[in-house]
Amino acid sequence: MGRLNSLIPTMAKRALITGITGQDGSYLTELLIRKGYEVHGLVRRTSAVQRNRLDALDLTPAQREKQLFLHYGDLSESSGLSRLAHRTQPDEVYHLGSQSHVQVSFESPKYTFEINASGTVRLLECFRDCNKPIRFYHASTCEMYGRPEESPQNEKTPFRPVSPYACSKTASHFLTACYRESYGLFACNGILFNHESPRRGENFVTRKIARGVAAIKRGLQKKLTLGSLETRKDWGYAPEYVEAMWRMLQHDKPDDYVIATGEAHRVGEFVEMAFQIVGLDWREFVETDPAEVRPAEVGALVGDASKAERVLGWRAQTRFQGLVKLMVEAELQALSR
Ligand code: NAP
Ligand code: GDD
């Protein structure tokens, strides 16, 4: 665990990450620390249960001691964010913090908007008049395309969001572009399609499936209950996607980029393949529950990341089958431990 609110030494490049306790925050922290950055992370007081990702980071004791610093705060509170910006004086800001669950956003739409959209404007305000030339990354999402009229989707495809989460992210996407255009802030939107890993939150479908399959294989669980198996998603591997975030901020011009694999698969295909890996037939174990079905579901989302490949030299490496395999194997190993 890094130090909280401790003295800040002067070192190489300095990054501030909101959402450091999340899936992407954890991989980005490892990446930046490997690159020699001093990393500062915003953590909520309620984050205790999620600190396991930070505790498990692949860092040496010296890297933890000298390069990782955690600060209490919340995206709902401007004054804390502004103090944090002042105290850390970052070169790069990676704004990943959000209420990131689409289904939850239907239950808590106002809270979702408050944290995601208002939270982004609070953070942007901290850097609007900053005398240091900072670089700002905002975590946009393919959910903004909602039910798109064209496929695959690229940076020019119009947004048609269909959930409170997607509406909040569309607002923060445009706010980020607005601060770039109005105040000359070096600000980029990464329009990331779904990306997964063994560190994915347990209430997202790929991790839920991988955990369920491993537990069923080991005789610890009898059934796996899911919602819609028909939605198609473009799923990539999270460690590769955080590399794309970093590359956006190293370019000489701020811009928006789609990050995706370019392949879409049904949730049902993920289920079938995950059971196949452990030698079981999914039909014997999977039940569907209408409670898991969303009031509005997105259309077939599949990304065209050719701009990122051309300009940033970024391309997804891990493909669907490899992703399912690595997630199921990680869960089997975790159960063995
Ligand atoms: P995640 O695992 O759900 O992490 C979300 C992070 O936001 C956590 O660190 C969480 O802290 C923090 N957070 C939530 N509410 C906060 C608040 N009020 N104040 C400060 N921090 C708060 O998400 P992820 O998968 O890493 O995704 C990172 C970002 O990319 C999110 O903004 C997400 O919406 C976006 N995104 C993700 C994907 C994807 O496929 N993963 C695709 C497109 C866009 P706690 O630990 O305290 O809860
Ligand atoms: N969570 C969940 N749980 N989803 C299920 C389930 C279930 O039991 N059964 C089926 N699904 C379907 C959902 O309806 C959705 O179509 C799909 O599986 C993926 O759901 P999630 O894994 O919850 O991800 P998401 O795509 O809604 O949202 C994630 O990706 C977005 C980018 O597309 C989040 O990380 C968002 O923050 C991100 O923006």
Short mmCIF file of C-alpha atoms and ligand atoms in Angstrom, two decimals:
data_model
loop_
_atom_site.label_atom_id
_atom_site.label_comp_id
_atom_site.label_asym_id
_atom_site.label_seq_id
_atom_site.Cartn_x
_atom_site.Cartn_y
_atom_site.Cartn_z
CA MET A 1 0.00 0.00 0.00
CA GLY A 2 1.34 3.47 -0.85
CA ARG A 3 1.54 6.27 1.64
CA LEU A 4 -1.44 8.49 2.38
CA ASN A 5 -1.14 12.27 2.37
CA SER A 6 2.57 12.02 2.93
CA LEU A 7 5.37 14.36 1.97
CA ILE A 8 5.89 14.57 -1.76
CA PRO A 9 9.45 14.21 -2.95
CA THR A 10 10.60 15.77 -6.21
CA MET A 11 11.12 13.16 -8.93
CA ALA A 12 10.53 12.42 -12.58
CA LYS A 13 7.11 12.88 -14.21
CA ARG A 14 4.17 13.03 -11.83
CA ALA A 15 0.75 11.52 -12.55
CA LEU A 16 -2.53 11.93 -10.69
CA ILE A 17 -5.05 9.10 -11.09
CA THR A 18 -8.70 9.22 -10.05
CA GLY A 19 -10.19 5.72 -9.82
CA ILE A 20 -6.80 4.27 -8.84
CA THR A 21 -8.48 1.48 -6.85
CA GLY A 22 -10.41 0.24 -9.92
CA GLN A 23 -9.42 -2.28 -12.58
CA ASP A 24 -7.85 0.26 -14.95
CA GLY A 25 -6.35 2.36 -12.16
CA SER A 26 -4.42 -0.64 -10.89
CA TYR A 27 -2.94 -1.56 -14.30
CA LEU A 28 -2.19 2.08 -15.13
CA THR A 29 -0.36 2.49 -11.80
CA GLU A 30 1.88 -0.47 -12.59
CA LEU A 31 2.56 0.85 -16.09
CA LEU A 32 3.44 4.38 -14.96
CA ILE A 33 5.59 3.21 -12.08
CA ARG A 34 7.51 0.93 -14.45
CA LYS A 35 8.09 4.01 -16.60
CA GLY A 36 9.56 5.87 -13.63
CA TYR A 37 6.59 8.12 -12.80
CA GLU A 38 5.66 9.27 -9.35
CA VAL A 39 2.00 8.25 -9.04
CA HIS A 40 -0.60 9.98 -6.87
CA GLY A 41 -4.01 8.38 -6.47
CA LEU A 42 -7.33 9.67 -5.19
CA VAL A 43 -8.97 7.16 -2.84
CA ARG A 44 -12.31 7.33 -1.08
CA ARG A 45 -12.55 6.62 2.61
CA THR A 46 -15.04 3.90 1.67
CA SER A 47 -12.54 2.31 -0.68
CA ALA A 48 -11.25 -0.12 1.93
CA VAL A 49 -12.80 -3.20 0.33
CA GLN A 50 -11.27 -2.38 -3.03
CA ARG A 51 -7.74 -1.81 -1.82
CA ASN A 52 -6.95 -5.45 -2.55
CA ARG A 53 -6.12 -4.43 -6.14
CA LEU A 54 -3.56 -1.91 -4.90
CA ASP A 55 -2.19 -4.34 -2.33
CA ALA A 56 -1.62 -6.90 -5.10
CA LEU A 57 0.17 -4.54 -7.51
CA ASP A 58 3.26 -5.98 -9.15
CA LEU A 59 5.68 -3.48 -7.53
CA THR A 60 8.87 -3.76 -5.54
CA PRO A 61 8.83 -2.50 -1.92
CA ALA A 62 11.05 0.41 -3.06
CA GLN A 63 8.63 1.38 -5.83
CA ARG A 64 5.72 1.34 -3.37
CA GLU A 65 7.65 3.43 -0.90
CA LYS A 66 9.05 6.02 -3.30
CA GLN A 67 6.67 6.21 -6.24
CA LEU A 68 3.12 5.60 -4.99
CA PHE A 69 1.17 8.11 -2.89
CA LEU A 70 -2.53 7.91 -1.99
CA HIS A 71 -4.75 10.81 -0.98
CA TYR A 72 -8.25 10.77 0.48
CA GLY A 73 -10.92 12.62 -1.46
CA ASP A 74 -14.07 12.20 -3.50
CA LEU A 75 -15.27 13.38 -6.90
CA SER A 76 -18.31 14.88 -5.17
CA GLU A 77 -16.19 17.48 -3.34
CA SER A 78 -14.55 20.38 -5.20
CA SER A 79 -12.44 21.77 -2.39
CA GLY A 80 -10.67 18.46 -1.76
CA LEU A 81 -9.96 18.03 -5.48
CA SER A 82 -8.60 21.51 -5.75
CA ARG A 83 -6.32 21.00 -2.72
CA LEU A 84 -5.13 17.73 -4.21
CA ALA A 85 -4.36 19.34 -7.57
CA HIS A 86 -2.46 22.11 -5.82
CA ARG A 87 -0.52 19.76 -3.57
CA THR A 88 0.44 17.19 -6.20
CA GLN A 89 1.10 19.55 -9.15
CA PRO A 90 0.77 16.69 -11.68
CA ASP A 91 2.18 16.65 -15.20
CA GLU A 92 -0.50 14.18 -16.31
CA VAL A 93 -4.00 13.55 -14.94
CA TYR A 94 -5.80 10.29 -15.67
CA HIS A 95 -9.46 10.73 -14.76
CA LEU A 96 -10.80 7.18 -14.43
CA GLY A 97 -12.99 7.54 -11.33
CA SER A 98 -16.72 7.05 -11.89
CA GLN A 99 -19.85 5.17 -10.93
CA SER A 100 -19.05 2.76 -13.73
CA HIS A 101 -21.85 0.19 -13.57
CA VAL A 102 -24.53 0.60 -16.25
CA GLN A 103 -27.24 -1.43 -14.44
CA VAL A 104 -26.61 0.49 -11.19
CA SER A 105 -27.07 3.76 -13.09
CA PHE A 106 -30.71 2.87 -13.74
CA GLU A 107 -31.20 2.52 -9.95
CA SER A 108 -29.14 5.61 -9.04
CA PRO A 109 -29.30 7.98 -12.02
CA LYS A 110 -28.83 11.22 -10.11
CA TYR A 111 -25.88 9.93 -8.12
CA THR A 112 -24.32 8.58 -11.33
CA PHE A 113 -24.67 11.95 -13.05
CA GLU A 114 -23.34 13.76 -10.01
CA ILE A 115 -20.16 11.68 -9.77
CA ASN A 116 -19.53 11.17 -13.46
CA ALA A 117 -20.55 14.43 -15.13
CA SER A 118 -20.31 16.96 -12.28
CA GLY A 119 -17.24 15.14 -10.93
CA THR A 120 -15.49 15.67 -14.26
CA VAL A 121 -16.28 19.37 -14.39
CA ARG A 122 -15.06 19.75 -10.79
CA LEU A 123 -11.77 18.17 -11.74
CA LEU A 124 -11.41 20.11 -14.99
CA GLU A 125 -11.97 23.35 -13.09
CA CYS A 126 -8.94 22.56 -10.91
CA PHE A 127 -6.73 22.66 -14.01
CA ARG A 128 -8.40 25.38 -16.07
CA ASP A 129 -6.20 28.22 -14.91
CA CYS A 130 -3.27 26.13 -13.85
CA ASN A 131 0.03 27.77 -14.75
CA LYS A 132 1.65 24.40 -15.43
CA PRO A 133 0.92 22.79 -18.85
CA ILE A 134 -0.80 19.63 -17.65
CA ARG A 135 -2.17 16.78 -19.80
CA PHE A 136 -5.61 15.39 -19.00
CA TYR A 137 -7.08 12.00 -19.94
CA HIS A 138 -10.83 11.36 -19.61
CA ALA A 139 -12.30 7.85 -19.56
CA SER A 140 -15.05 8.03 -22.18
CA THR A 141 -16.88 4.90 -23.26
CA CYS A 142 -18.46 3.09 -26.20
CA GLU A 143 -21.71 3.12 -24.18
CA MET A 144 -22.13 6.67 -25.54
CA TYR A 145 -22.92 5.14 -28.97
CA GLY A 146 -25.95 3.40 -27.43
CA ARG A 147 -27.90 2.16 -30.42
CA PRO A 148 -25.67 3.33 -33.24
CA GLU A 149 -26.73 3.76 -36.83
CA GLU A 150 -23.40 2.60 -38.23
CA SER A 151 -21.03 -0.24 -37.57
CA PRO A 152 -18.21 -0.33 -36.65
CA GLN A 153 -18.18 2.88 -34.61
CA ASN A 154 -15.37 5.43 -34.94
CA GLU A 155 -14.59 8.89 -33.53
CA LYS A 156 -17.14 10.49 -35.88
CA THR A 157 -20.08 8.17 -35.15
CA PRO A 158 -22.89 10.15 -33.42
CA PHE A 159 -23.65 9.32 -29.80
CA ARG A 160 -27.12 7.95 -28.93
CA PRO A 161 -26.80 7.01 -25.24
CA VAL A 162 -29.52 4.79 -23.73
CA SER A 163 -28.62 4.62 -20.02
CA PRO A 164 -28.10 7.22 -17.29
CA TYR A 165 -24.47 6.05 -17.14
CA ALA A 166 -23.99 6.65 -20.85
CA CYS A 167 -25.70 10.07 -20.64
CA SER A 168 -23.40 11.09 -17.78
CA LYS A 169 -20.33 9.98 -19.73
CA THR A 170 -21.52 11.79 -22.86
CA ALA A 171 -21.72 14.97 -20.79
CA SER A 172 -18.23 14.49 -19.36
CA HIS A 173 -16.86 13.61 -22.81
CA PHE A 174 -18.11 16.90 -24.24
CA LEU A 175 -16.99 18.83 -21.15
CA THR A 176 -13.47 17.50 -21.67
CA ALA A 177 -13.55 18.52 -25.35
CA CYS A 178 -14.96 21.90 -24.33
CA TYR A 179 -12.04 22.62 -21.95
CA ARG A 180 -9.65 21.64 -24.74
CA GLU A 181 -11.30 23.95 -27.26
CA SER A 182 -12.12 26.84 -24.91
CA TYR A 183 -9.07 26.99 -22.66
CA GLY A 184 -6.41 25.17 -24.66
CA LEU A 185 -6.15 22.39 -22.08
CA PHE A 186 -4.27 19.35 -23.41
CA ALA A 187 -7.26 17.05 -22.90
CA CYS A 188 -8.00 13.69 -24.55
CA ASN A 189 -11.05 11.43 -24.52
CA GLY A 190 -10.36 7.71 -24.78
CA ILE A 191 -13.54 6.11 -26.16
CA LEU A 192 -12.77 2.69 -24.79
CA PHE A 193 -14.79 -0.38 -25.63
CA ASN A 194 -15.18 -3.07 -22.96
CA HIS A 195 -11.92 -4.29 -21.51
CA GLU A 196 -11.64 -7.05 -18.98
CA SER A 197 -9.12 -8.90 -16.81
CA PRO A 198 -8.88 -11.02 -13.68
CA ARG A 199 -9.04 -7.65 -11.82
CA ARG A 200 -12.45 -6.77 -13.30
CA GLY A 201 -15.13 -5.92 -10.70
CA GLU A 202 -17.09 -9.02 -9.69
CA ASN A 203 -20.44 -7.58 -10.78
CA PHE A 204 -19.41 -7.17 -14.44
CA VAL A 205 -20.44 -10.04 -16.67
CA THR A 206 -17.07 -11.48 -17.78
CA ARG A 207 -15.72 -11.77 -14.23
CA LYS A 208 -19.05 -13.08 -12.97
CA ILE A 209 -18.97 -15.80 -15.64
CA ALA A 210 -15.30 -16.68 -15.06
CA ARG A 211 -15.80 -16.91 -11.28
CA GLY A 212 -19.02 -18.89 -11.67
CA VAL A 213 -17.48 -21.39 -14.10
CA ALA A 214 -14.45 -21.97 -11.85
CA ALA A 215 -16.65 -22.44 -8.77
CA ILE A 216 -18.95 -24.86 -10.64
CA LYS A 217 -15.96 -26.83 -11.91
CA ARG A 218 -14.65 -27.16 -8.35
CA GLY A 219 -18.10 -28.21 -7.05
CA LEU A 220 -18.58 -25.03 -4.98
CA GLN A 221 -21.55 -23.63 -6.94
CA LYS A 222 -24.42 -25.30 -8.80
CA LYS A 223 -25.86 -22.60 -11.06
CA LEU A 224 -24.83 -19.39 -12.79
CA THR A 225 -27.58 -16.77 -13.05
CA LEU A 226 -27.29 -14.15 -15.80
CA GLY A 227 -29.36 -11.59 -17.71
CA SER A 228 -29.36 -11.15 -21.48
CA LEU A 229 -27.07 -13.55 -23.34
CA GLU A 230 -27.78 -11.90 -26.67
CA THR A 231 -25.94 -8.55 -26.31
CA ARG A 232 -22.80 -8.33 -28.42
CA LYS A 233 -19.71 -6.70 -26.95
CA ASP A 234 -16.24 -5.82 -28.21
CA TRP A 235 -14.08 -7.19 -25.38
CA GLY A 236 -10.35 -6.49 -25.04
CA TYR A 237 -7.69 -6.97 -22.36
CA ALA A 238 -7.37 -4.15 -19.81
CA PRO A 239 -3.53 -3.93 -19.47
CA GLU A 240 -3.31 -3.18 -23.21
CA TYR A 241 -5.98 -0.48 -22.94
CA VAL A 242 -4.18 1.49 -20.21
CA GLU A 243 -1.13 1.59 -22.52
CA ALA A 244 -3.38 3.39 -25.05
CA MET A 245 -4.33 5.98 -22.40
CA TRP A 246 -0.69 6.73 -21.76
CA ARG A 247 0.10 6.98 -25.47
CA MET A 248 -2.68 9.55 -25.96
CA LEU A 249 -1.01 11.85 -23.43
CA GLN A 250 2.46 11.41 -25.00
CA HIS A 251 1.33 12.57 -28.45
CA ASP A 252 2.10 16.16 -29.47
CA LYS A 253 -1.60 16.99 -30.07
CA PRO A 254 -4.61 16.33 -27.82
CA ASP A 255 -7.41 14.36 -29.50
CA ASP A 256 -10.11 11.69 -29.03
CA TYR A 257 -9.54 8.04 -29.90
CA VAL A 258 -11.58 4.84 -30.13
CA ILE A 259 -9.83 1.91 -28.46
CA ALA A 260 -11.24 -1.51 -29.35
CA THR A 261 -10.45 -4.93 -30.80
CA GLY A 262 -12.82 -4.61 -33.78
CA GLU A 263 -14.50 -7.96 -32.98
CA ALA A 264 -17.87 -8.40 -31.27
CA HIS A 265 -19.15 -11.51 -29.51
CA ARG A 266 -22.42 -12.40 -27.76
CA VAL A 267 -22.47 -12.72 -23.98
CA GLY A 268 -23.71 -16.27 -24.69
CA GLU A 269 -20.50 -17.01 -26.64
CA PHE A 270 -18.41 -15.92 -23.65
CA VAL A 271 -20.46 -18.29 -21.47
CA GLU A 272 -20.17 -21.20 -23.88
CA MET A 273 -16.43 -20.81 -24.31
CA ALA A 274 -15.77 -20.40 -20.57
CA PHE A 275 -17.61 -23.68 -19.82
CA GLN A 276 -15.88 -25.39 -22.74
CA ILE A 277 -12.47 -24.50 -21.26
CA VAL A 278 -13.28 -26.53 -18.13
CA GLY A 279 -14.94 -29.34 -20.11
CA LEU A 280 -18.57 -28.62 -19.13
CA ASP A 281 -21.76 -27.96 -21.12
CA TRP A 282 -23.10 -24.49 -20.23
CA ARG A 283 -26.75 -25.52 -20.82
CA GLU A 284 -26.69 -27.63 -17.65
CA PHE A 285 -25.70 -24.73 -15.41
CA VAL A 286 -26.90 -21.36 -16.73
CA GLU A 287 -30.19 -19.78 -15.65
CA THR A 288 -31.50 -16.39 -16.69
CA ASP A 289 -33.03 -13.87 -14.30
CA PRO A 290 -35.14 -10.97 -15.60
CA ALA A 291 -33.76 -8.86 -12.70
CA GLU A 292 -30.41 -8.83 -14.52
CA VAL A 293 -31.99 -7.56 -17.75
CA ARG A 294 -31.62 -3.80 -18.23
CA PRO A 295 -34.51 -1.39 -18.93
CA ALA A 296 -32.68 -0.47 -22.16
CA GLU A 297 -29.87 -2.43 -23.76
CA VAL A 298 -27.27 -1.04 -26.17
CA GLY A 299 -27.14 -2.18 -29.80
CA ALA A 300 -24.28 -4.19 -31.28
CA LEU A 301 -21.18 -2.20 -30.33
CA VAL A 302 -17.96 -2.85 -32.20
CA GLY A 303 -15.12 -0.38 -32.44
CA ASP A 304 -12.97 0.85 -35.30
CA ALA A 305 -9.62 1.67 -33.66
CA SER A 306 -7.80 2.45 -36.91
CA LYS A 307 -7.09 6.06 -35.88
CA ALA A 308 -5.36 4.85 -32.70
CA GLU A 309 -3.32 2.41 -34.78
CA ARG A 310 -2.36 5.05 -37.32
CA VAL A 311 -1.58 7.91 -34.93
CA LEU A 312 -0.57 6.20 -31.69
CA GLY A 313 0.76 2.90 -33.02
CA TRP A 314 -1.68 1.09 -30.71
CA ARG A 315 -3.41 -2.18 -31.60
CA ALA A 316 -5.25 -4.76 -29.44
CA GLN A 317 -3.21 -7.95 -29.08
CA THR A 318 -5.34 -10.25 -26.93
CA ARG A 319 -8.35 -11.66 -28.77
CA PHE A 320 -11.62 -13.10 -27.52
CA GLN A 321 -10.60 -16.72 -27.01
CA GLY A 322 -7.35 -15.78 -25.25
CA LEU A 323 -9.22 -13.38 -22.98
CA VAL A 324 -11.82 -15.96 -21.90
CA LYS A 325 -9.07 -18.49 -21.25
CA LEU A 326 -6.91 -16.19 -19.15
CA MET A 327 -9.88 -15.09 -17.05
CA VAL A 328 -11.14 -18.62 -16.34
CA GLU A 329 -7.63 -19.87 -15.57
CA ALA A 330 -7.04 -16.99 -13.15
CA GLU A 331 -10.21 -17.93 -11.24
CA LEU A 332 -9.26 -21.62 -11.12
CA GLN A 333 -5.84 -20.66 -9.77
CA ALA A 334 -7.38 -18.34 -7.20
CA LEU A 335 -9.56 -21.19 -5.94
CA SER A 336 -6.56 -23.51 -5.74
CA ARG A 337 -4.77 -20.96 -3.56
P1 NAP B 1 -13.97 0.42 -11.84
O1 NAP B 1 -13.13 -0.81 -11.65
O2 NAP B 1 -15.41 0.33 -11.55
O3 NAP B 1 -13.32 1.59 -10.98
C1 NAP B 1 -13.99 2.79 -10.75
C2 NAP B 1 -13.12 3.66 -9.87
O4 NAP B 1 -13.81 4.90 -9.61
C3 NAP B 1 -12.81 3.04 -8.49
O5 NAP B 1 -11.49 3.32 -8.15
C4 NAP B 1 -13.77 3.78 -7.57
O6 NAP B 1 -13.34 3.86 -6.23
C5 NAP B 1 -13.73 5.17 -8.22
N1 NAP B 1 -14.84 6.00 -7.77
C6 NAP B 1 -16.16 5.70 -7.81
N2 NAP B 1 -16.89 6.71 -7.27
C7 NAP B 1 -16.01 7.66 -6.87
C8 NAP B 1 -16.13 8.90 -6.22
N3 NAP B 1 -17.32 9.37 -5.84
N4 NAP B 1 -15.01 9.61 -5.95
C9 NAP B 1 -13.78 9.12 -6.29
N5 NAP B 1 -13.60 7.94 -6.91
C10 NAP B 1 -14.70 7.21 -7.19
O7 NAP B 1 -13.82 0.95 -13.35
P2 NAP B 1 -12.77 0.52 -14.48
O8 NAP B 1 -13.30 -0.68 -15.18
O9 NAP B 1 -11.41 0.54 -13.92
O10 NAP B 1 -12.98 1.73 -15.51
C11 NAP B 1 -12.24 2.95 -15.36
C12 NAP B 1 -13.01 4.09 -16.03
O11 NAP B 1 -13.18 3.80 -17.41
C13 NAP B 1 -14.40 4.33 -15.47
O12 NAP B 1 -14.65 5.71 -15.52
C14 NAP B 1 -15.33 3.61 -16.45
O13 NAP B 1 -16.59 4.21 -16.46
C15 NAP B 1 -14.56 3.82 -17.75
N6 NAP B 1 -14.71 2.76 -18.76
C16 NAP B 1 -14.48 1.48 -18.44
C17 NAP B 1 -14.57 0.51 -19.43
C18 NAP B 1 -14.31 -0.94 -19.12
O14 NAP B 1 -14.66 -1.78 -19.96
N7 NAP B 1 -13.67 -1.26 -18.00
C19 NAP B 1 -14.88 0.87 -20.74
C20 NAP B 1 -15.07 2.22 -21.03
C21 NAP B 1 -14.97 3.17 -20.03
P3 NAP B 1 -13.79 2.78 -5.10
O15 NAP B 1 -12.77 1.69 -5.17
O16 NAP B 1 -13.73 3.57 -3.88
O17 NAP B 1 -15.17 2.29 -5.45
N1 GDD B 2 -23.26 -7.08 -15.18
C1 GDD B 2 -23.96 -8.05 -15.74
N2 GDD B 2 -24.41 -9.07 -14.95
N3 GDD B 2 -24.19 -8.00 -17.07
C2 GDD B 2 -24.89 -9.02 -17.63
C3 GDD B 2 -25.37 -10.09 -16.87
C4 GDD B 2 -25.13 -10.12 -15.47
O1 GDD B 2 -25.53 -11.02 -14.75
N4 GDD B 2 -26.01 -10.95 -17.72
C5 GDD B 2 -25.92 -10.43 -18.94
N5 GDD B 2 -25.26 -9.26 -18.90
C6 GDD B 2 -25.00 -8.38 -20.06
C7 GDD B 2 -25.40 -6.93 -19.85
O2 GDD B 2 -26.79 -6.76 -20.09
C8 GDD B 2 -24.52 -6.24 -20.88
O3 GDD B 2 -25.14 -6.25 -22.15
C9 GDD B 2 -23.28 -7.13 -20.97
O4 GDD B 2 -23.61 -8.34 -20.28
C10 GDD B 2 -22.04 -6.52 -20.34
O5 GDD B 2 -22.39 -6.04 -19.05
P1 GDD B 2 -21.28 -5.50 -18.02
O6 GDD B 2 -20.21 -6.52 -17.87
O7 GDD B 2 -22.00 -5.04 -16.80
O8 GDD B 2 -20.60 -4.31 -18.81
P2 GDD B 2 -21.22 -3.06 -19.57
O9 GDD B 2 -20.85 -3.20 -21.01
O10 GDD B 2 -22.62 -2.83 -19.26
O11 GDD B 2 -20.40 -1.85 -18.93
C11 GDD B 2 -18.96 -1.92 -18.84
O12 GDD B 2 -18.39 -1.57 -20.08
C12 GDD B 2 -18.68 -0.22 -20.52
C13 GDD B 2 -18.11 -0.06 -21.92
O13 GDD B 2 -19.00 -0.71 -22.78
C14 GDD B 2 -18.50 -0.96 -17.74
O14 GDD B 2 -17.14 -1.15 -17.52
C15 GDD B 2 -18.72 0.49 -18.14
O15 GDD B 2 -18.10 1.34 -17.17
C16 GDD B 2 -18.09 0.74 -19.51
O16 GDD B 2 -18.29 2.05 -19.94
#
